[in-house]
Amino acid sequence: MIEVRALDESDILYLVRGLEEFEKDKAIKTGLRAAVNVFKVKGRGNLKNRLKHHGRGTGHLMNSFTSRVKKNKLGALSGFERPGGNHAHLVDMGTKRRVTKGKGKFKSGVNRGVMPANYFWKDAKNSEESKAINKCYEGVRMAVQRINERR
């Protein structure tokens, strides 16, 4: 999951001033939804580009990208659904050489491989953080504008 805490709450609250409580929540959640979608799109694009040369997999990780806005707290998450995305952290961060310990009649020291890191998710966070913050502000502003136009 990606966590970004660079938003200035006072700027968001300034945009939603004058709205009723439920309208404020709706406007803020609209902005958050736009922000986490930026990470979802960029992460999927990074993964697709980096796996292009490694043949075809099952597609479970590619199809497991998700984003959601929290219901009771102010926040949003972008990440992977389970069970399809259980291995996302292994693909992103990689693994070191893994060797079996073995007991009894089982061989010990058998190499189980290395997963080289491709940092598709980490790079999405680093490259898109400022864009996501801007999308959040823009989404809140547009939601407030729509609510005011309906009045």
JSON list of N, CA and C in Angstrom, two decimals, residues 36-115:
[
{"chain": "A", "resi": 36, "resn": "VAL", "atom": "N", "xyz": [-5.60, 8.76, -5.35]},
{"chain": "A", "resi": 36, "resn": "VAL", "atom": "CA", "xyz": [-5.11, 7.38, -5.30]},
{"chain": "A", "resi": 36, "resn": "VAL", "atom": "C", "xyz": [-5.20, 6.70, -6.67]},
{"chain": "A", "resi": 37, "resn": "ASN", "atom": "N", "xyz": [-6.10, 7.17, -7.50]},
{"chain": "A", "resi": 37, "resn": "ASN", "atom": "CA", "xyz": [-6.19, 6.62, -8.84]},
{"chain": "A", "resi": 37, "resn": "ASN", "atom": "C", "xyz": [-4.92, 6.90, -9.65]},
{"chain": "A", "resi": 38, "resn": "VAL", "atom": "N", "xyz": [-4.26, 8.02, -9.36]},
{"chain": "A", "resi": 38, "resn": "VAL", "atom": "CA", "xyz": [-3.00, 8.36, -10.02]},
{"chain": "A", "resi": 38, "resn": "VAL", "atom": "C", "xyz": [-1.96, 7.28, -9.75]},
{"chain": "A", "resi": 39, "resn": "PHE", "atom": "N", "xyz": [-1.86, 6.85, -8.49]},
{"chain": "A", "resi": 39, "resn": "PHE", "atom": "CA", "xyz": [-0.90, 5.80, -8.13]},
{"chain": "A", "resi": 39, "resn": "PHE", "atom": "C", "xyz": [-1.25, 4.46, -8.78]},
{"chain": "A", "resi": 40, "resn": "LYS", "atom": "N", "xyz": [-2.53, 4.16, -8.79]},
{"chain": "A", "resi": 40, "resn": "LYS", "atom": "CA", "xyz": [-2.99, 2.89, -9.37]},
{"chain": "A", "resi": 40, "resn": "LYS", "atom": "C", "xyz": [-2.62, 2.81, -10.85]},
{"chain": "A", "resi": 41, "resn": "VAL", "atom": "N", "xyz": [-2.87, 3.87, -11.58]},
{"chain": "A", "resi": 41, "resn": "VAL", "atom": "CA", "xyz": [-2.59, 3.90, -13.02]},
{"chain": "A", "resi": 41, "resn": "VAL", "atom": "C", "xyz": [-1.09, 3.83, -13.28]},
{"chain": "A", "resi": 42, "resn": "LYS", "atom": "N", "xyz": [-0.32, 4.61, -12.54]},
{"chain": "A", "resi": 42, "resn": "LYS", "atom": "CA", "xyz": [1.13, 4.64, -12.74]},
{"chain": "A", "resi": 42, "resn": "LYS", "atom": "C", "xyz": [1.77, 3.30, -12.34]},
{"chain": "A", "resi": 43, "resn": "GLY", "atom": "N", "xyz": [1.33, 2.73, -11.23]},
{"chain": "A", "resi": 43, "resn": "GLY", "atom": "CA", "xyz": [1.86, 1.45, -10.78]},
{"chain": "A", "resi": 43, "resn": "GLY", "atom": "C", "xyz": [1.61, 0.35, -11.80]},
{"chain": "A", "resi": 44, "resn": "ARG", "atom": "N", "xyz": [0.40, 0.31, -12.32]},
{"chain": "A", "resi": 44, "resn": "ARG", "atom": "CA", "xyz": [0.04, -0.69, -13.33]},
{"chain": "A", "resi": 44, "resn": "ARG", "atom": "C", "xyz": [0.90, -0.49, -14.59]},
{"chain": "A", "resi": 45, "resn": "GLY", "atom": "N", "xyz": [1.07, 0.75, -15.00]},
{"chain": "A", "resi": 45, "resn": "GLY", "atom": "CA", "xyz": [1.89, 1.04, -16.18]},
{"chain": "A", "resi": 45, "resn": "GLY", "atom": "C", "xyz": [3.35, 0.64, -15.98]},
{"chain": "A", "resi": 46, "resn": "ASN", "atom": "N", "xyz": [3.90, 0.96, -14.79]},
{"chain": "A", "resi": 46, "resn": "ASN", "atom": "CA", "xyz": [5.28, 0.57, -14.49]},
{"chain": "A", "resi": 46, "resn": "ASN", "atom": "C", "xyz": [5.44, -0.94, -14.54]},
{"chain": "A", "resi": 47, "resn": "LEU", "atom": "N", "xyz": [4.52, -1.66, -13.92]},
{"chain": "A", "resi": 47, "resn": "LEU", "atom": "CA", "xyz": [4.61, -3.11, -13.87]},
{"chain": "A", "resi": 47, "resn": "LEU", "atom": "C", "xyz": [4.53, -3.70, -15.27]},
{"chain": "A", "resi": 48, "resn": "LYS", "atom": "N", "xyz": [3.62, -3.19, -16.06]},
{"chain": "A", "resi": 48, "resn": "LYS", "atom": "CA", "xyz": [3.44, -3.70, -17.43]},
{"chain": "A", "resi": 48, "resn": "LYS", "atom": "C", "xyz": [4.71, -3.50, -18.24]},
{"chain": "A", "resi": 49, "resn": "ASN", "atom": "N", "xyz": [5.31, -2.32, -18.13]},
{"chain": "A", "resi": 49, "resn": "ASN", "atom": "CA", "xyz": [6.54, -2.04, -18.88]},
{"chain": "A", "resi": 49, "resn": "ASN", "atom": "C", "xyz": [7.71, -2.90, -18.42]},
{"chain": "A", "resi": 50, "resn": "ARG", "atom": "N", "xyz": [7.79, -3.16, -17.14]},
{"chain": "A", "resi": 50, "resn": "ARG", "atom": "CA", "xyz": [8.94, -3.90, -16.60]},
{"chain": "A", "resi": 50, "resn": "ARG", "atom": "C", "xyz": [8.81, -5.40, -16.76]},
{"chain": "A", "resi": 51, "resn": "LEU", "atom": "N", "xyz": [7.60, -5.89, -16.94]},
{"chain": "A", "resi": 51, "resn": "LEU", "atom": "CA", "xyz": [7.41, -7.33, -17.12]},
{"chain": "A", "resi": 51, "resn": "LEU", "atom": "C", "xyz": [7.31, -7.72, -18.59]},
{"chain": "A", "resi": 52, "resn": "LYS", "atom": "N", "xyz": [7.38, -6.73, -19.46]},
{"chain": "A", "resi": 52, "resn": "LYS", "atom": "CA", "xyz": [7.24, -6.96, -20.90]},
{"chain": "A", "resi": 52, "resn": "LYS", "atom": "C", "xyz": [8.24, -7.99, -21.42]},
{"chain": "A", "resi": 53, "resn": "HIS", "atom": "N", "xyz": [9.45, -7.98, -20.89]},
{"chain": "A", "resi": 53, "resn": "HIS", "atom": "CA", "xyz": [10.53, -8.83, -21.41]},
{"chain": "A", "resi": 53, "resn": "HIS", "atom": "C", "xyz": [10.61, -10.19, -20.72]},
{"chain": "A", "resi": 54, "resn": "HIS", "atom": "N", "xyz": [9.75, -10.45, -19.76]},
{"chain": "A", "resi": 54, "resn": "HIS", "atom": "CA", "xyz": [9.86, -11.68, -18.97]},
{"chain": "A", "resi": 54, "resn": "HIS", "atom": "C", "xyz": [8.80, -12.71, -19.32]},
{"chain": "A", "resi": 55, "resn": "GLY", "atom": "N", "xyz": [8.25, -12.64, -20.47]},
{"chain": "A", "resi": 55, "resn": "GLY", "atom": "CA", "xyz": [7.25, -13.63, -20.86]},
{"chain": "A", "resi": 55, "resn": "GLY", "atom": "C", "xyz": [5.90, -13.29, -20.26]},
{"chain": "A", "resi": 56, "resn": "ARG", "atom": "N", "xyz": [5.01, -14.23, -20.37]},
{"chain": "A", "resi": 56, "resn": "ARG", "atom": "CA", "xyz": [3.65, -14.00, -19.91]},
{"chain": "A", "resi": 56, "resn": "ARG", "atom": "C", "xyz": [3.41, -14.70, -18.60]},
{"chain": "A", "resi": 57, "resn": "GLY", "atom": "N", "xyz": [2.89, -13.98, -17.63]},
{"chain": "A", "resi": 57, "resn": "GLY", "atom": "CA", "xyz": [2.53, -14.58, -16.36]},
{"chain": "A", "resi": 57, "resn": "GLY", "atom": "C", "xyz": [1.04, -14.89, -16.34]},
{"chain": "A", "resi": 58, "resn": "THR", "atom": "N", "xyz": [0.51, -15.04, -15.17]},
{"chain": "A", "resi": 58, "resn": "THR", "atom": "CA", "xyz": [-0.91, -15.36, -15.04]},
{"chain": "A", "resi": 58, "resn": "THR", "atom": "C", "xyz": [-1.78, -14.11, -15.13]},
{"chain": "A", "resi": 59, "resn": "GLY", "atom": "N", "xyz": [-1.20, -12.95, -14.86]},
{"chain": "A", "resi": 59, "resn": "GLY", "atom": "CA", "xyz": [-1.97, -11.71, -14.89]},
{"chain": "A", "resi": 59, "resn": "GLY", "atom": "C", "xyz": [-2.66, -11.39, -13.57]},
{"chain": "A", "resi": 60, "resn": "HIS", "atom": "N", "xyz": [-2.46, -12.26, -12.57]},
{"chain": "A", "resi": 60, "resn": "HIS", "atom": "CA", "xyz": [-3.12, -12.02, -11.28]},
{"chain": "A", "resi": 60, "resn": "HIS", "atom": "C", "xyz": [-2.69, -10.70, -10.66]},
{"chain": "A", "resi": 61, "resn": "LEU", "atom": "N", "xyz": [-1.40, -10.41, -10.67]},
{"chain": "A", "resi": 61, "resn": "LEU", "atom": "CA", "xyz": [-0.91, -9.18, -10.07]},
{"chain": "A", "resi": 61, "resn": "LEU", "atom": "C", "xyz": [-1.42, -7.96, -10.84]},
{"chain": "A", "resi": 62, "resn": "MET", "atom": "N", "xyz": [-1.40, -8.05, -12.15]},
{"chain": "A", "resi": 62, "resn": "MET", "atom": "CA", "xyz": [-1.87, -6.93, -12.98]},
{"chain": "A", "resi": 62, "resn": "MET", "atom": "C", "xyz": [-3.35, -6.64, -12.73]},
{"chain": "A", "resi": 63, "resn": "ASN", "atom": "N", "xyz": [-4.13, -7.68, -12.53]},
{"chain": "A", "resi": 63, "resn": "ASN", "atom": "CA", "xyz": [-5.57, -7.51, -12.31]},
{"chain": "A", "resi": 63, "resn": "ASN", "atom": "C", "xyz": [-5.93, -7.19, -10.87]},
{"chain": "A", "resi": 64, "resn": "SER", "atom": "N", "xyz": [-4.97, -7.24, -9.96]},
{"chain": "A", "resi": 64, "resn": "SER", "atom": "CA", "xyz": [-5.29, -7.04, -8.55]},
{"chain": "A", "resi": 64, "resn": "SER", "atom": "C", "xyz": [-5.10, -5.61, -8.08]},
{"chain": "A", "resi": 65, "resn": "PHE", "atom": "N", "xyz": [-4.68, -4.70, -8.93]},
{"chain": "A", "resi": 65, "resn": "PHE", "atom": "CA", "xyz": [-4.53, -3.30, -8.53]},
{"chain": "A", "resi": 65, "resn": "PHE", "atom": "C", "xyz": [-5.88, -2.75, -8.10]},
{"chain": "A", "resi": 66, "resn": "THR", "atom": "N", "xyz": [-5.88, -2.04, -6.99]},
{"chain": "A", "resi": 66, "resn": "THR", "atom": "CA", "xyz": [-7.13, -1.47, -6.49]},
{"chain": "A", "resi": 66, "resn": "THR", "atom": "C", "xyz": [-6.85, -0.17, -5.75]},
{"chain": "A", "resi": 67, "resn": "SER", "atom": "N", "xyz": [-7.87, 0.62, -5.59]},
{"chain": "A", "resi": 67, "resn": "SER", "atom": "CA", "xyz": [-7.78, 1.81, -4.76]},
{"chain": "A", "resi": 67, "resn": "SER", "atom": "C", "xyz": [-9.13, 1.99, -4.08]},
{"chain": "A", "resi": 68, "resn": "ARG", "atom": "N", "xyz": [-9.08, 2.52, -2.88]},
{"chain": "A", "resi": 68, "resn": "ARG", "atom": "CA", "xyz": [-10.33, 2.75, -2.17]},
{"chain": "A", "resi": 68, "resn": "ARG", "atom": "C", "xyz": [-10.18, 3.91, -1.21]},
{"chain": "A", "resi": 69, "resn": "VAL", "atom": "N", "xyz": [-11.30, 4.52, -0.91]},
{"chain": "A", "resi": 69, "resn": "VAL", "atom": "CA", "xyz": [-11.36, 5.61, 0.06]},
{"chain": "A", "resi": 69, "resn": "VAL", "atom": "C", "xyz": [-11.91, 5.03, 1.35]},
{"chain": "A", "resi": 70, "resn": "LYS", "atom": "N", "xyz": [-11.29, 5.38, 2.46]},
{"chain": "A", "resi": 70, "resn": "LYS", "atom": "CA", "xyz": [-11.74, 4.88, 3.75]},
{"chain": "A", "resi": 70, "resn": "LYS", "atom": "C", "xyz": [-13.13, 5.42, 4.06]},
{"chain": "A", "resi": 71, "resn": "LYS", "atom": "N", "xyz": [-13.95, 4.62, 4.75]},
{"chain": "A", "resi": 71, "resn": "LYS", "atom": "CA", "xyz": [-15.32, 5.02, 5.04]},
{"chain": "A", "resi": 71, "resn": "LYS", "atom": "C", "xyz": [-15.42, 5.92, 6.27]},
{"chain": "A", "resi": 72, "resn": "ASN", "atom": "N", "xyz": [-14.75, 5.54, 7.35]},
{"chain": "A", "resi": 72, "resn": "ASN", "atom": "CA", "xyz": [-14.95, 6.25, 8.61]},
{"chain": "A", "resi": 72, "resn": "ASN", "atom": "C", "xyz": [-13.85, 7.25, 8.94]},
{"chain": "A", "resi": 73, "resn": "LYS", "atom": "N", "xyz": [-12.69, 7.09, 8.37]},
{"chain": "A", "resi": 73, "resn": "LYS", "atom": "CA", "xyz": [-11.59, 8.02, 8.62]},
{"chain": "A", "resi": 73, "resn": "LYS", "atom": "C", "xyz": [-11.27, 8.76, 7.34]},
{"chain": "A", "resi": 74, "resn": "LEU", "atom": "N", "xyz": [-10.57, 9.87, 7.48]},
{"chain": "A", "resi": 74, "resn": "LEU", "atom": "CA", "xyz": [-10.15, 10.63, 6.32]},
{"chain": "A", "resi": 74, "resn": "LEU", "atom": "C", "xyz": [-8.89, 9.97, 5.77]},
{"chain": "A", "resi": 75, "resn": "GLY", "atom": "N", "xyz": [-8.98, 9.36, 4.62]},
{"chain": "A", "resi": 75, "resn": "GLY", "atom": "CA", "xyz": [-7.83, 8.71, 4.02]},
{"chain": "A", "resi": 75, "resn": "GLY", "atom": "C", "xyz": [-8.23, 7.85, 2.84]},
{"chain": "A", "resi": 76, "resn": "ALA", "atom": "N", "xyz": [-7.23, 7.44, 2.09]},
{"chain": "A", "resi": 76, "resn": "ALA", "atom": "CA", "xyz": [-7.45, 6.58, 0.93]},
{"chain": "A", "resi": 76, "resn": "ALA", "atom": "C", "xyz": [-6.26, 5.66, 0.76]},
{"chain": "A", "resi": 77, "resn": "LEU", "atom": "N", "xyz": [-6.49, 4.51, 0.16]},
{"chain": "A", "resi": 77, "resn": "LEU", "atom": "CA", "xyz": [-5.45, 3.50, -0.02]},
{"chain": "A", "resi": 77, "resn": "LEU", "atom": "C", "xyz": [-5.38, 3.09, -1.49]},
{"chain": "A", "resi": 78, "resn": "SER", "atom": "N", "xyz": [-4.17, 2.84, -1.92]},
{"chain": "A", "resi": 78, "resn": "SER", "atom": "CA", "xyz": [-3.96, 2.28, -3.24]},
{"chain": "A", "resi": 78, "resn": "SER", "atom": "C", "xyz": [-3.06, 1.08, -3.06]},
{"chain": "A", "resi": 79, "resn": "GLY", "atom": "N", "xyz": [-3.43, -0.05, -3.62]},
{"chain": "A", "resi": 79, "resn": "GLY", "atom": "CA", "xyz": [-2.64, -1.26, -3.40]},
{"chain": "A", "resi": 79, "resn": "GLY", "atom": "C", "xyz": [-3.15, -2.41, -4.22]},
{"chain": "A", "resi": 80, "resn": "PHE", "atom": "N", "xyz": [-3.26, -3.59, -3.58]},
{"chain": "A", "resi": 80, "resn": "PHE", "atom": "CA", "xyz": [-3.58, -4.82, -4.27]},
{"chain": "A", "resi": 80, "resn": "PHE", "atom": "C", "xyz": [-4.65, -5.59, -3.53]},
{"chain": "A", "resi": 81, "resn": "GLU", "atom": "N", "xyz": [-5.56, -6.18, -4.28]},
{"chain": "A", "resi": 81, "resn": "GLU", "atom": "CA", "xyz": [-6.56, -7.06, -3.69]},
{"chain": "A", "resi": 81, "resn": "GLU", "atom": "C", "xyz": [-5.94, -8.42, -3.47]},
{"chain": "A", "resi": 82, "resn": "ARG", "atom": "N", "xyz": [-6.47, -9.13, -2.53]},
{"chain": "A", "resi": 82, "resn": "ARG", "atom": "CA", "xyz": [-6.02, -10.49, -2.27]},
{"chain": "A", "resi": 82, "resn": "ARG", "atom": "C", "xyz": [-7.04, -11.45, -2.80]},
{"chain": "A", "resi": 83, "resn": "PRO", "atom": "N", "xyz": [-6.73, -12.60, -3.23]},
{"chain": "A", "resi": 83, "resn": "PRO", "atom": "CA", "xyz": [-5.43, -13.25, -3.18]},
{"chain": "A", "resi": 83, "resn": "PRO", "atom": "C", "xyz": [-4.54, -12.94, -4.39]},
{"chain": "A", "resi": 84, "resn": "GLY", "atom": "N", "xyz": [-5.05, -12.28, -5.40]},
{"chain": "A", "resi": 84, "resn": "GLY", "atom": "CA", "xyz": [-4.27, -12.07, -6.62]},
{"chain": "A", "resi": 84, "resn": "GLY", "atom": "C", "xyz": [-3.01, -11.27, -6.43]},
{"chain": "A", "resi": 85, "resn": "GLY", "atom": "N", "xyz": [-2.98, -10.36, -5.48]},
{"chain": "A", "resi": 85, "resn": "GLY", "atom": "CA", "xyz": [-1.82, -9.50, -5.29]},
{"chain": "A", "resi": 85, "resn": "GLY", "atom": "C", "xyz": [-0.98, -9.82, -4.09]},
{"chain": "A", "resi": 86, "resn": "ASN", "atom": "N", "xyz": [-1.11, -11.03, -3.56]},
{"chain": "A", "resi": 86, "resn": "ASN", "atom": "CA", "xyz": [-0.35, -11.42, -2.36]},
{"chain": "A", "resi": 86, "resn": "ASN", "atom": "C", "xyz": [1.15, -11.26, -2.53]},
{"chain": "A", "resi": 87, "resn": "HIS", "atom": "N", "xyz": [1.65, -11.42, -3.72]},
{"chain": "A", "resi": 87, "resn": "HIS", "atom": "CA", "xyz": [3.09, -11.41, -3.96]},
{"chain": "A", "resi": 87, "resn": "HIS", "atom": "C", "xyz": [3.61, -10.07, -4.47]},
{"chain": "A", "resi": 88, "resn": "ALA", "atom": "N", "xyz": [2.82, -9.02, -4.40]},
{"chain": "A", "resi": 88, "resn": "ALA", "atom": "CA", "xyz": [3.22, -7.72, -4.93]},
{"chain": "A", "resi": 88, "resn": "ALA", "atom": "C", "xyz": [4.50, -7.20, -4.29]},
{"chain": "A", "resi": 89, "resn": "HIS", "atom": "N", "xyz": [4.64, -7.37, -2.98]},
{"chain": "A", "resi": 89, "resn": "HIS", "atom": "CA", "xyz": [5.83, -6.88, -2.29]},
{"chain": "A", "resi": 89, "resn": "HIS", "atom": "C", "xyz": [7.08, -7.62, -2.75]},
{"chain": "A", "resi": 90, "resn": "LEU", "atom": "N", "xyz": [6.95, -8.89, -3.12]},
{"chain": "A", "resi": 90, "resn": "LEU", "atom": "CA", "xyz": [8.11, -9.65, -3.59]},
{"chain": "A", "resi": 90, "resn": "LEU", "atom": "C", "xyz": [8.56, -9.17, -4.97]},
{"chain": "A", "resi": 91, "resn": "VAL", "atom": "N", "xyz": [7.61, -8.85, -5.82]},
{"chain": "A", "resi": 91, "resn": "VAL", "atom": "CA", "xyz": [7.93, -8.36, -7.16]},
{"chain": "A", "resi": 91, "resn": "VAL", "atom": "C", "xyz": [8.51, -6.95, -7.06]},
{"chain": "A", "resi": 92, "resn": "ASP", "atom": "N", "xyz": [7.96, -6.12, -6.20]},
{"chain": "A", "resi": 92, "resn": "ASP", "atom": "CA", "xyz": [8.42, -4.74, -6.08]},
{"chain": "A", "resi": 92, "resn": "ASP", "atom": "C", "xyz": [9.80, -4.65, -5.43]},
{"chain": "A", "resi": 93, "resn": "MET", "atom": "N", "xyz": [9.96, -5.26, -4.26]},
{"chain": "A", "resi": 93, "resn": "MET", "atom": "CA", "xyz": [11.19, -5.12, -3.49]},
{"chain": "A", "resi": 93, "resn": "MET", "atom": "C", "xyz": [12.21, -6.23, -3.75]},
{"chain": "A", "resi": 94, "resn": "GLY", "atom": "N", "xyz": [11.78, -7.32, -4.37]},
{"chain": "A", "resi": 94, "resn": "GLY", "atom": "CA", "xyz": [12.69, -8.42, -4.67]},
{"chain": "A", "resi": 94, "resn": "GLY", "atom": "C", "xyz": [12.97, -9.27, -3.43]},
{"chain": "A", "resi": 95, "resn": "THR", "atom": "N", "xyz": [13.76, -10.31, -3.61]},
{"chain": "A", "resi": 95, "resn": "THR", "atom": "CA", "xyz": [14.17, -11.17, -2.50]},
{"chain": "A", "resi": 95, "resn": "THR", "atom": "C", "xyz": [15.65, -11.46, -2.64]},
{"chain": "A", "resi": 96, "resn": "LYS", "atom": "N", "xyz": [16.27, -11.82, -1.54]},
{"chain": "A", "resi": 96, "resn": "LYS", "atom": "CA", "xyz": [17.66, -12.25, -1.60]},
{"chain": "A", "resi": 96, "resn": "LYS", "atom": "C", "xyz": [17.67, -13.75, -1.91]},
{"chain": "A", "resi": 97, "resn": "ARG", "atom": "N", "xyz": [18.83, -14.33, -2.01]},
{"chain": "A", "resi": 97, "resn": "ARG", "atom": "CA", "xyz": [18.96, -15.76, -2.29]},
{"chain": "A", "resi": 97, "resn": "ARG", "atom": "C", "xyz": [18.33, -16.54, -1.13]},
{"chain": "A", "resi": 98, "resn": "ARG", "atom": "N", "xyz": [17.47, -17.49, -1.48]},
{"chain": "A", "resi": 98, "resn": "ARG", "atom": "CA", "xyz": [16.78, -18.28, -0.46]},
{"chain": "A", "resi": 98, "resn": "ARG", "atom": "C", "xyz": [17.26, -19.72, -0.54]},
{"chain": "A", "resi": 99, "resn": "VAL", "atom": "N", "xyz": [17.64, -20.27, 0.62]},
{"chain": "A", "resi": 99, "resn": "VAL", "atom": "CA", "xyz": [18.19, -21.61, 0.69]},
{"chain": "A", "resi": 99, "resn": "VAL", "atom": "C", "xyz": [17.41, -22.40, 1.73]},
{"chain": "A", "resi": 100, "resn": "THR", "atom": "N", "xyz": [17.11, -23.66, 1.42]},
{"chain": "A", "resi": 100, "resn": "THR", "atom": "CA", "xyz": [16.37, -24.48, 2.37]},
{"chain": "A", "resi": 100, "resn": "THR", "atom": "C", "xyz": [17.26, -24.90, 3.53]},
{"chain": "A", "resi": 101, "resn": "LYS", "atom": "N", "xyz": [16.62, -25.07, 4.69]},
{"chain": "A", "resi": 101, "resn": "LYS", "atom": "CA", "xyz": [17.37, -25.53, 5.86]},
{"chain": "A", "resi": 101, "resn": "LYS", "atom": "C", "xyz": [17.40, -27.05, 5.90]},
{"chain": "A", "resi": 102, "resn": "GLY", "atom": "N", "xyz": [16.29, -27.68, 5.57]},
{"chain": "A", "resi": 102, "resn": "GLY", "atom": "CA", "xyz": [16.23, -29.14, 5.49]},
{"chain": "A", "resi": 102, "resn": "GLY", "atom": "C", "xyz": [16.28, -29.81, 6.85]},
{"chain": "A", "resi": 103, "resn": "LYS", "atom": "N", "xyz": [15.52, -30.90, 6.99]},
{"chain": "A", "resi": 103, "resn": "LYS", "atom": "CA", "xyz": [15.50, -31.69, 8.21]},
{"chain": "A", "resi": 103, "resn": "LYS", "atom": "C", "xyz": [15.41, -33.15, 7.83]},
{"chain": "A", "resi": 104, "resn": "GLY", "atom": "N", "xyz": [16.06, -33.97, 8.58]},
{"chain": "A", "resi": 104, "resn": "GLY", "atom": "CA", "xyz": [15.95, -35.41, 8.35]},
{"chain": "A", "resi": 104, "resn": "GLY", "atom": "C", "xyz": [16.40, -35.81, 6.97]},
{"chain": "A", "resi": 105, "resn": "LYS", "atom": "N", "xyz": [15.53, -36.48, 6.24]},
{"chain": "A", "resi": 105, "resn": "LYS", "atom": "CA", "xyz": [15.89, -36.98, 4.91]},
{"chain": "A", "resi": 105, "resn": "LYS", "atom": "C", "xyz": [15.84, -35.90, 3.82]},
{"chain": "A", "resi": 106, "resn": "PHE", "atom": "N", "xyz": [15.33, -34.70, 4.16]},
{"chain": "A", "resi": 106, "resn": "PHE", "atom": "CA", "xyz": [15.25, -33.63, 3.17]},
{"chain": "A", "resi": 106, "resn": "PHE", "atom": "C", "xyz": [16.60, -32.94, 3.02]},
{"chain": "A", "resi": 107, "resn": "LYS", "atom": "N", "xyz": [16.93, -32.63, 1.78]},
{"chain": "A", "resi": 107, "resn": "LYS", "atom": "CA", "xyz": [18.21, -31.97, 1.51]},
{"chain": "A", "resi": 107, "resn": "LYS", "atom": "C", "xyz": [18.23, -30.57, 2.11]},
{"chain": "A", "resi": 108, "resn": "SER", "atom": "N", "xyz": [19.36, -30.18, 2.60]},
{"chain": "A", "resi": 108, "resn": "SER", "atom": "CA", "xyz": [19.49, -28.80, 3.05]},
{"chain": "A", "resi": 108, "resn": "SER", "atom": "C", "xyz": [20.41, -28.08, 2.07]},
{"chain": "A", "resi": 109, "resn": "GLY", "atom": "N", "xyz": [20.27, -26.79, 2.00]},
{"chain": "A", "resi": 109, "resn": "GLY", "atom": "CA", "xyz": [21.10, -25.98, 1.12]},
{"chain": "A", "resi": 109, "resn": "GLY", "atom": "C", "xyz": [20.63, -25.92, -0.31]},
{"chain": "A", "resi": 110, "resn": "VAL", "atom": "N", "xyz": [19.40, -26.34, -0.59]},
{"chain": "A", "resi": 110, "resn": "VAL", "atom": "CA", "xyz": [18.88, -26.28, -1.96]},
{"chain": "A", "resi": 110, "resn": "VAL", "atom": "C", "xyz": [18.48, -24.84, -2.26]},
{"chain": "A", "resi": 111, "resn": "ASN", "atom": "N", "xyz": [18.96, -24.35, -3.39]},
{"chain": "A", "resi": 111, "resn": "ASN", "atom": "CA", "xyz": [18.69, -22.97, -3.78]},
{"chain": "A", "resi": 111, "resn": "ASN", "atom": "C", "xyz": [17.25, -22.83, -4.26]},
{"chain": "A", "resi": 112, "resn": "ARG", "atom": "N", "xyz": [16.52, -21.87, -3.72]},
{"chain": "A", "resi": 112, "resn": "ARG", "atom": "CA", "xyz": [15.14, -21.61, -4.13]},
{"chain": "A", "resi": 112, "resn": "ARG", "atom": "C", "xyz": [15.00, -20.33, -4.94]},
{"chain": "A", "resi": 113, "resn": "GLY", "atom": "N", "xyz": [16.11, -19.75, -5.32]},
{"chain": "A", "resi": 113, "resn": "GLY", "atom": "CA", "xyz": [16.07, -18.64, -6.27]},
{"chain": "A", "resi": 113, "resn": "GLY", "atom": "C", "xyz": [16.15, -17.26, -5.67]},
{"chain": "A", "resi": 114, "resn": "VAL", "atom": "N", "xyz": [16.23, -16.31, -6.56]},
{"chain": "A", "resi": 114, "resn": "VAL", "atom": "CA", "xyz": [16.31, -14.89, -6.23]},
{"chain": "A", "resi": 114, "resn": "VAL", "atom": "C", "xyz": [15.27, -14.18, -7.08]},
{"chain": "A", "resi": 115, "resn": "MET", "atom": "N", "xyz": [14.56, -13.25, -6.49]},
{"chain": "A", "resi": 115, "resn": "MET", "atom": "CA", "xyz": [13.63, -12.41, -7.26]},
{"chain": "A", "resi": 115, "resn": "MET", "atom": "C", "xyz": [14.24, -11.02, -7.32]}
]
